[in-house]
Coordinates of C-alpha atoms in Angstrom, one line a residue:
R116 CA -32.0 11.4 86.6
L117 CA -30.8 10.0 83.2
V118 CA -27.6 11.9 82.1
N119 CA -26.6 9.9 79.2
R120 CA -26.4 6.5 77.6
L121 CA -23.2 5.0 76.3
G122 CA -23.1 1.8 74.4
Q123 CA -20.9 -0.5 72.2
S124 CA -21.4 -3.3 69.8
G125 CA -21.6 -6.9 71.1
Y126 CA -22.9 -8.9 73.9
Y127 CA -21.8 -8.1 77.6
L128 CA -18.8 -10.1 78.8
S129 CA -17.8 -8.3 82.0
A130 CA -17.2 -4.9 83.5
R131 CA -15.0 -3.3 86.2
M132 CA -15.3 0.0 88.0
I133 CA -12.0 1.6 89.3
G134 CA -12.6 4.9 91.1
S135 CA -15.1 6.7 88.9
Y136 CA -14.0 5.0 85.7
V137 CA -16.0 2.0 84.2
Y138 CA -14.4 -0.5 81.9
I139 CA -16.7 -2.7 79.7
A140 CA -15.9 -5.8 77.7
T141 CA -18.3 -7.1 75.0
S142 CA -18.0 -9.7 72.2
H143 CA -19.2 -8.6 68.8
Y144 CA -19.9 -11.1 66.0
T145 CA -20.1 -9.5 62.6
G146 CA -21.4 -12.4 60.8
G147 CA -23.2 -12.0 57.4
S148 CA -21.5 -10.3 54.4
P149 CA -19.6 -7.0 54.9
E150 CA -20.7 -4.1 52.8
E151 CA -17.9 -1.8 51.8
E152 CA -20.2 1.4 52.0
N153 CA -21.5 0.4 55.4
P154 CA -18.8 0.0 58.1
A155 CA -21.4 -1.1 60.7
T156 CA -21.5 -4.5 58.9
F157 CA -17.8 -5.3 59.6
V158 CA -16.5 -2.8 62.4
P159 CA -17.8 -2.5 66.0
Q160 CA -19.8 0.7 66.9
L161 CA -19.7 3.1 69.8
F162 CA -22.9 4.7 70.9
S163 CA -23.9 7.9 72.8
G164 CA -27.6 8.0 73.1
T165 CA -28.9 6.6 69.8
N166 CA -26.0 7.9 67.8
G167 CA -23.5 5.3 66.6
K168 CA -20.0 5.5 65.0
P169 CA -17.5 3.0 64.0
I170 CA -14.5 2.4 66.2
H171 CA -11.5 4.4 64.6
P172 CA -9.2 2.0 62.5
E173 CA -6.2 2.8 64.7
D174 CA -8.1 1.4 67.7
I175 CA -8.6 -2.0 66.1
G176 CA -6.0 -4.7 66.6
L177 CA -5.3 -8.2 65.3
V178 CA -3.3 -10.5 67.7
S179 CA -3.6 -13.9 66.0
E180 CA -5.2 -15.5 63.0
P181 CA -8.8 -15.2 63.7
Q182 CA -11.0 -18.3 63.7
E183 CA -14.3 -16.4 63.2
P184 CA -15.4 -12.8 62.4
R185 CA -15.7 -11.8 66.3
Y186 CA -14.3 -8.8 67.9
L187 CA -13.4 -8.1 71.6
V188 CA -14.5 -4.6 72.4
V189 CA -13.1 -2.9 75.5
T190 CA -14.0 0.7 76.4
G191 CA -13.4 3.1 79.3
A192 CA -15.9 5.9 80.4
D193 CA -15.9 8.3 83.4
A194 CA -19.2 7.8 85.4
E195 CA -18.9 11.4 86.6
K196 CA -18.6 12.8 83.0
P197 CA -20.6 10.3 80.8
E198 CA -20.8 12.6 77.8
A199 CA -18.7 10.2 75.7
H200 CA -16.3 7.2 76.0
V201 CA -12.9 8.1 77.2
S202 CA -11.3 5.4 74.9
A203 CA -12.1 2.1 73.1
K204 CA -10.1 -0.7 71.6
A205 CA -11.3 -3.7 69.5
V206 CA -9.4 -7.0 68.9
L207 CA -10.4 -9.2 66.0
D208 CA -10.9 -12.9 67.3
G209 CA -13.0 -12.2 70.4
G210 CA -12.8 -12.8 74.1
E211 CA -14.4 -14.8 76.8
T212 CA -13.1 -14.3 80.4
L213 CA -12.0 -11.2 82.1
Y214 CA -9.6 -10.6 84.9
A215 CA -8.8 -7.1 86.1
N216 CA -6.9 -5.2 89.0
A217 CA -6.2 -1.5 89.3
E218 CA -3.8 -1.3 86.6
H219 CA -4.4 -4.0 84.0
L220 CA -7.3 -5.9 82.3
Y221 CA -6.6 -9.4 80.9
V222 CA -9.1 -11.0 78.4
A223 CA -8.7 -14.7 77.6
H224 CA -10.2 -16.6 74.7
T225 CA -10.1 -20.4 74.2
R226 CA -9.1 -21.7 70.7
F227 CA -8.6 -25.0 69.3
T228 CA -5.6 -25.8 67.2
G229 CA -4.6 -28.8 65.0
D230 CA -6.1 -30.7 62.1
A231 CA -8.1 -33.9 61.4
N232 CA -5.3 -36.0 62.9
A233 CA -4.4 -34.3 66.1
G234 CA -5.3 -31.2 68.1
A235 CA -5.3 -29.3 71.5
D236 CA -6.9 -26.3 73.1
Q237 CA -5.0 -23.1 73.9
T238 CA -5.8 -19.9 75.7
Q239 CA -5.2 -16.5 73.8
L240 CA -4.4 -13.7 76.1
V241 CA -4.6 -9.9 75.6
K242 CA -3.3 -7.5 78.2
F243 CA -4.7 -4.0 78.5
S244 CA -3.4 -1.1 80.7
T245 CA -6.2 1.0 82.3
S246 CA -5.7 4.5 83.6
D247 CA -8.4 7.2 84.0
G248 CA -10.6 5.7 81.6
R249 CA -7.9 5.1 79.0
V250 CA -7.5 1.6 77.6
E251 CA -4.3 0.5 75.7
A252 CA -3.6 -3.0 74.4
V253 CA 0.1 -3.6 75.7
A254 CA 0.7 -7.4 75.2
A255 CA -0.7 -10.5 73.7
G256 CA 0.2 -14.2 73.7
S257 CA -1.1 -17.7 74.3
V258 CA -0.6 -20.6 76.6
K259 CA -1.6 -24.3 76.4
G260 CA -4.9 -25.3 77.7
A261 CA -8.3 -23.8 78.5
L262 CA -9.5 -21.7 81.5
L263 CA -12.0 -23.0 84.0
N264 CA -13.2 -19.4 84.9
Q265 CA -12.0 -15.8 85.9
F266 CA -10.6 -17.2 89.2
S267 CA -7.9 -19.1 87.2
M268 CA -6.0 -15.9 86.5
D269 CA -4.4 -13.2 88.6
E270 CA -1.6 -10.8 88.8
H271 CA 0.6 -9.8 91.7
A272 CA 3.7 -7.3 91.6
G273 CA 3.7 -7.3 87.8
I274 CA 3.6 -11.1 87.4
F275 CA 0.5 -12.7 85.7
R276 CA -0.5 -16.2 86.8
I277 CA -2.9 -18.4 85.0
V278 CA -4.0 -22.1 85.5
T279 CA -5.3 -24.0 82.6
T280 CA -6.4 -27.6 81.7
E281 CA -5.1 -28.9 78.4
N282 CA -7.1 -31.4 76.4
R283 CA -4.9 -33.1 73.8
W284 CA -6.1 -35.6 71.2
W285 CA -4.8 -37.5 68.3
T286 CA -5.5 -40.6 66.1
S287 CA -3.3 -43.5 65.1
G288 CA -3.8 -46.3 62.6
G289 CA -6.2 -46.0 59.6
G290 CA -9.4 -47.4 58.3
S291 CA -11.2 -49.8 60.6
H292 CA -8.1 -49.9 62.8
M293 CA -8.1 -46.1 63.5
Q294 CA -7.9 -45.3 67.2
Y295 CA -8.8 -42.1 68.9
H296 CA -6.4 -41.1 71.8
N297 CA -7.0 -38.4 74.5
E298 CA -4.8 -36.9 77.2
T299 CA -5.4 -34.2 79.7
G300 CA -2.9 -32.1 81.8
N301 CA -3.1 -29.2 84.1
H302 CA -0.6 -26.3 83.9
L303 CA 0.3 -23.2 85.9
F304 CA 1.9 -20.5 83.7
V305 CA 3.8 -17.4 85.3
L306 CA 4.2 -14.7 82.9
D307 CA 6.2 -11.3 83.1
D308 CA 5.6 -8.3 80.8
E309 CA 7.3 -9.9 77.9

């Protein structure tokens, strides 16, 4: 029988279940024009049944200079007591790829850096701790390159490992003599808690 429906803003990225606790990640694009009197136009919502309410401001973070009005929304809920979300966090600038184990959840987001003359891709990372349905953002950072998929990340004994492919490009010369250059490299990054 249906006990309750819990929801959150955004389209589904991924979910994990650890014991009776479910962790869900979505990507929410606000778009349009924010209306000061209507938080639903610029803040992700949490839903219980059909009732929605904005995520509390203290649960919204900013880890870098956003390139678009998109939020990563991560929630935890107890499948045995689904009356409400246990916790929720949102990070402005979105997310794409998720890796999780029993203690942590990592969400990666590929960005492009540079200008009209040179640029490269990089992966923004947000690390969450997960325990009994509680979600806490505990670290953020970035590495060079882009991920292939979720299997390019893992954590063992507190050490996070990530493999990326970096695409760098630049121009030289000018006018009709302008040349476009491209270089690709693969990286393995090994990161600790800091």
